Amino acid sequence: MSPIQESSLDLSPSHSAMEARMEEGFPFICHPSNRINSRGIWLRDDFLSFSLPLLLLQLSLSSILTRFLSFFLKRCAQPSFISQILAGIILGPSVLGYYSPFASIVFPLSGINVLETFSIFGLMLFIFQIGVKTDPMVIVKSGKKALAVGILIFILSNALARLTTFVLKHFLSLDKEISSVLPHVAMLLSMTSFPVVACFLDEFEILNSDIGRLACSSSMVCEICFWSVVSFRFALRSFEEMSPETSLGFFLSNGFLMSLIVFGIRPGALWVVQNSPEGKPVKEIYIYAVFVALLICGLLGEATGLTAVSTSFVLGLVIPDGPPLGAALTDMLDCFVSVLLMPIFFIACGLRMNVFSIQNLENVGVIHLVVFVSLVGKVVGSIVPSLLCRMPFRDALTLGLIMNCKGTIELVILISWKVQNVMNDESFTIMIVSLILETGFISPLIKAIYNPSRRFLAYKRRTILHLRDDEELRILACIHGLENAQAILDLLLVSNPTHKSHINLIVLHHIKLAGRSSPLLIAHQPRERSFSYKTLSEQIFSAFRRLEGHFSDRIVITCYKGLPIISRVWHSIEW
């Protein structure tokens, strides 16, 4: 395997299922060109033989089936990834596509290229959206516990999986294909993807819990370890297998592209954020400029060999997350990408997978054994440092299970390996099944053993009756609008704070913090530029600041903006 095959995500339609069938000896009949729009059945047109109505049918089937499965599986505590990948498998050759009439009508060979190109474009937008929501500074803000968990689960799971692979190769006569793919499987299983973990925690509404914050930070540390090792191995093999001129051209061109994104687009995005009035929508010209930059960078990524998917993620990372720019981009893309485009990607994945390609049950057992050992390694790697930091065992076990969640990122890597012939059809299918079983088993188990409300039983005695005379009274005031502020102000005016027993007031304005993956409460900071109007948050906080000035140092006020979910607020504020 070449180094480019190991690290890049080459999902180009040039290695499509149509070409695979041609290579296997399937007959291929030339199709007429320019068959895009149908004139209709009344003029005796077979409308499904035209590319546009066929694509519309595929989009409709994928979206409806995904939503239908999600409706039932959510009641079984299953994340959306499970319903999406199952929808792809059902429409693929494993279930409905097994019947030739359905496959020839809905997924004919002539429409495979259009479908795969559309799916990769959807993946490109999805990865860009993930990059926009991701705050790279999370890794800098990670504490010692998150660093220890992230590094240990990567090292321990990788070491145990590779040790198991070595033992299996030594004592069993494995197939050549399985022997070559096991090191890649061990490496993939050692990764815990931050976007996957963040989406999982958000779906289960524990993103802002203590476990959620620790899992997000640890997963980003683990993912950086994974990509650092992959990049280092890629660089070594590039110098070994490429000519010096090719290696130099590859690294210089990609270095120039990364510099353009970081030192060209990043300052422009920061300028847009600084010059956009708070509370006002971002100008349409800025949104247009970002999308044009996305398309151009994707084109340059394909030209330099970095791929449009990888370039899209890097571009998303340099866009500041949250409002105004990141939130605007997320709001525009969210429904279109998740409901319409991503189901097509999972359908394309389902077309590549065929459960009937599994011929040797021994291979199934071997790969699943490596998967299980890696799972145990991540659980142990999460529990040990957590217990040393005096975390309850139940919470430490929950963290270990969360770090084993799988999702779209792992699926993208598997598809790239399948396209590049790193793994055959059988290994690819077994790995997809293992992802479904692992995530499907972990999700209800986490929901059963982790109850965030348990930790608040100790707060029942934290009332006014249990305060000492010289102890401060801490109040959390949750406000939606100006009409709520007056009642809190009246309560504070009659509370009679003194220098001996003052009030510590935390004012939380409930707003939607869109465009973020990491849990966060934003401390209010006065704007550097003065505008002719005040935002709703500024009006609310100004009223409480005037009250703070009236009582001098008898009331201390801290202002935040955050999510309108009380349970998340209680988890997020450090008392």
mmCIF file with all atom_site columns, N, CA, C and O in Angstrom, residues 57 82 94 109 135 187 218 302 325 362 415 422 435 440 442 473 511 538:
data_model
loop_
_atom_site.group_PDB
_atom_site.id
_atom_site.type_symbol
_atom_site.label_atom_id
_atom_site.label_alt_id
_atom_site.label_comp_id
_atom_site.label_asym_id
_atom_site.label_entity_id
_atom_site.label_seq_id
_atom_site.pdbx_PDB_ins_code
_atom_site.Cartn_x
_atom_site.Cartn_y
_atom_site.Cartn_z
_atom_site.occupancy
_atom_site.B_iso_or_equiv
_atom_site.pdbx_formal_charge
_atom_site.auth_seq_id
_atom_site.auth_comp_id
_atom_site.auth_asym_id
_atom_site.auth_atom_id
_atom_site.pdbx_PDB_model_num
ATOM 1  N N  . LEU A 1 57  ? -35.579 10.279  -7.080  1.00 0.00 ? 57  LEU A N  1
ATOM 2  C CA . LEU A 1 57  ? -36.105 9.064   -6.464  1.00 0.00 ? 57  LEU A CA 1
ATOM 3  C C  . LEU A 1 57  ? -35.152 8.547   -5.396  1.00 0.00 ? 57  LEU A C  1
ATOM 4  O O  . LEU A 1 57  ? -35.586 8.155   -4.291  1.00 0.00 ? 57  LEU A O  1
ATOM 5  N N  . ILE A 1 82  ? -26.910 5.055   13.544  1.00 0.00 ? 82  ILE A N  1
ATOM 6  C CA . ILE A 1 82  ? -27.397 3.688   13.349  1.00 0.00 ? 82  ILE A CA 1
ATOM 7  C C  . ILE A 1 82  ? -28.515 3.654   12.319  1.00 0.00 ? 82  ILE A C  1
ATOM 8  O O  . ILE A 1 82  ? -28.519 2.804   11.410  1.00 0.00 ? 82  ILE A O  1
ATOM 9  N N  . SER A 1 94  ? -27.427 -5.835  0.089   1.00 0.00 ? 94  SER A N  1
ATOM 10 C CA . SER A 1 94  ? -27.612 -6.764  1.196   1.00 0.00 ? 94  SER A CA 1
ATOM 11 C C  . SER A 1 94  ? -29.073 -7.121  1.419   1.00 0.00 ? 94  SER A C  1
ATOM 12 O O  . SER A 1 94  ? -29.383 -8.208  1.914   1.00 0.00 ? 94  SER A O  1
ATOM 13 N N  . LEU A 1 109 ? -26.510 0.959   -13.272 1.00 0.00 ? 109 LEU A N  1
ATOM 14 C CA . LEU A 1 109 ? -25.095 1.282   -13.433 1.00 0.00 ? 109 LEU A CA 1
ATOM 15 C C  . LEU A 1 109 ? -24.890 2.676   -14.004 1.00 0.00 ? 109 LEU A C  1
ATOM 16 O O  . LEU A 1 109 ? -23.922 3.354   -13.678 1.00 0.00 ? 109 LEU A O  1
ATOM 17 N N  . ASP A 1 135 ? -13.954 23.812  17.985  1.00 0.00 ? 135 ASP A N  1
ATOM 18 C CA . ASP A 1 135 ? -13.053 24.841  18.509  1.00 0.00 ? 135 ASP A CA 1
ATOM 19 C C  . ASP A 1 135 ? -11.686 24.205  18.764  1.00 0.00 ? 135 ASP A C  1
ATOM 20 O O  . ASP A 1 135 ? -11.537 23.397  19.696  1.00 0.00 ? 135 ASP A O  1
ATOM 21 N N  . MET A 1 187 ? -5.294  0.212   14.074  1.00 0.00 ? 187 MET A N  1
ATOM 22 C CA . MET A 1 187 ? -5.021  1.648   14.095  1.00 0.00 ? 187 MET A CA 1
ATOM 23 C C  . MET A 1 187 ? -6.317  2.448   14.105  1.00 0.00 ? 187 MET A C  1
ATOM 24 O O  . MET A 1 187 ? -6.455  3.426   14.850  1.00 0.00 ? 187 MET A O  1
ATOM 25 N N  . SER A 1 218 ? -11.053 14.805  25.905  1.00 0.00 ? 218 SER A N  1
ATOM 26 C CA . SER A 1 218 ? -10.248 13.588  25.759  1.00 0.00 ? 218 SER A CA 1
ATOM 27 C C  . SER A 1 218 ? -10.288 13.058  24.340  1.00 0.00 ? 218 SER A C  1
ATOM 28 O O  . SER A 1 218 ? -9.268  12.585  23.810  1.00 0.00 ? 218 SER A O  1
ATOM 29 N N  . GLU A 1 302 ? -8.233  18.883  -4.478  1.00 0.00 ? 302 GLU A N  1
ATOM 30 C CA . GLU A 1 302 ? -8.242  17.791  -5.448  1.00 0.00 ? 302 GLU A CA 1
ATOM 31 C C  . GLU A 1 302 ? -7.048  17.893  -6.396  1.00 0.00 ? 302 GLU A C  1
ATOM 32 O O  . GLU A 1 302 ? -6.479  16.881  -6.809  1.00 0.00 ? 302 GLU A O  1
ATOM 33 N N  . LEU A 1 325 ? -20.716 34.325  12.553  1.00 0.00 ? 325 LEU A N  1
ATOM 34 C CA . LEU A 1 325 ? -20.424 33.692  11.272  1.00 0.00 ? 325 LEU A CA 1
ATOM 35 C C  . LEU A 1 325 ? -20.616 32.182  11.326  1.00 0.00 ? 325 LEU A C  1
ATOM 36 O O  . LEU A 1 325 ? -21.271 31.596  10.456  1.00 0.00 ? 325 LEU A O  1
ATOM 37 N N  . GLU A 1 362 ? -14.607 -17.538 10.309  1.00 0.00 ? 362 GLU A N  1
ATOM 38 C CA . GLU A 1 362 ? -13.403 -17.352 11.106  1.00 0.00 ? 362 GLU A CA 1
ATOM 39 C C  . GLU A 1 362 ? -12.904 -15.916 10.995  1.00 0.00 ? 362 GLU A C  1
ATOM 40 O O  . GLU A 1 362 ? -12.447 -15.331 11.992  1.00 0.00 ? 362 GLU A O  1
ATOM 41 N N  . ILE A 1 415 ? -14.445 3.543   3.958   1.00 0.00 ? 415 ILE A N  1
ATOM 42 C CA . ILE A 1 415 ? -14.785 3.627   2.537   1.00 0.00 ? 415 ILE A CA 1
ATOM 43 C C  . ILE A 1 415 ? -13.551 3.973   1.711   1.00 0.00 ? 415 ILE A C  1
ATOM 44 O O  . ILE A 1 415 ? -13.338 3.424   0.616   1.00 0.00 ? 415 ILE A O  1
ATOM 45 N N  . VAL A 1 422 ? -7.385  -1.327  0.017   1.00 0.00 ? 422 VAL A N  1
ATOM 46 C CA . VAL A 1 422 ? -6.673  -1.686  1.235   1.00 0.00 ? 422 VAL A CA 1
ATOM 47 C C  . VAL A 1 422 ? -7.357  -2.880  1.897   1.00 0.00 ? 422 VAL A C  1
ATOM 48 O O  . VAL A 1 422 ? -6.698  -3.732  2.500   1.00 0.00 ? 422 VAL A O  1
ATOM 49 N N  . LEU A 1 435 ? -19.074 -1.848  13.544  1.00 0.00 ? 435 LEU A N  1
ATOM 50 C CA . LEU A 1 435 ? -19.394 -0.475  13.959  1.00 0.00 ? 435 LEU A CA 1
ATOM 51 C C  . LEU A 1 435 ? -20.834 -0.378  14.438  1.00 0.00 ? 435 LEU A C  1
ATOM 52 O O  . LEU A 1 435 ? -21.134 0.268   15.452  1.00 0.00 ? 435 LEU A O  1
ATOM 53 N N  . GLY A 1 440 ? -24.405 0.316   18.642  1.00 0.00 ? 440 GLY A N  1
ATOM 54 C CA . GLY A 1 440 ? -25.761 -0.057  19.038  1.00 0.00 ? 440 GLY A CA 1
ATOM 55 C C  . GLY A 1 440 ? -25.838 -0.663  20.419  1.00 0.00 ? 440 GLY A C  1
ATOM 56 O O  . GLY A 1 440 ? -26.843 -0.500  21.126  1.00 0.00 ? 440 GLY A O  1
ATOM 57 N N  . ILE A 1 442 ? -23.487 0.008   22.920  1.00 0.00 ? 442 ILE A N  1
ATOM 58 C CA . ILE A 1 442 ? -23.004 0.983   23.889  1.00 0.00 ? 442 ILE A CA 1
ATOM 59 C C  . ILE A 1 442 ? -24.071 2.021   24.223  1.00 0.00 ? 442 ILE A C  1
ATOM 60 O O  . ILE A 1 442 ? -24.226 2.425   25.388  1.00 0.00 ? 442 ILE A O  1
ATOM 61 N N  . LEU A 1 473 ? -24.832 34.507  49.952  1.00 0.00 ? 473 LEU A N  1
ATOM 62 C CA . LEU A 1 473 ? -25.994 33.854  49.333  1.00 0.00 ? 473 LEU A CA 1
ATOM 63 C C  . LEU A 1 473 ? -25.785 33.850  47.825  1.00 0.00 ? 473 LEU A C  1
ATOM 64 O O  . LEU A 1 473 ? -25.671 34.899  47.201  1.00 0.00 ? 473 LEU A O  1
ATOM 65 N N  . ILE A 1 511 ? -30.035 32.051  25.556  1.00 0.00 ? 511 ILE A N  1
ATOM 66 C CA . ILE A 1 511 ? -30.037 32.220  24.109  1.00 0.00 ? 511 ILE A CA 1
ATOM 67 C C  . ILE A 1 511 ? -29.488 30.951  23.485  1.00 0.00 ? 511 ILE A C  1
ATOM 68 O O  . ILE A 1 511 ? -28.822 30.147  24.147  1.00 0.00 ? 511 ILE A O  1
ATOM 69 N N  . GLU A 1 538 ? -27.232 42.922  26.285  1.00 0.00 ? 538 GLU A N  1
ATOM 70 C CA . GLU A 1 538 ? -26.636 44.127  26.872  1.00 0.00 ? 538 GLU A CA 1
ATOM 71 C C  . GLU A 1 538 ? -27.650 44.909  27.696  1.00 0.00 ? 538 GLU A C  1
ATOM 72 O O  . GLU A 1 538 ? -27.313 45.456  28.755  1.00 0.00 ? 538 GLU A O  1
#
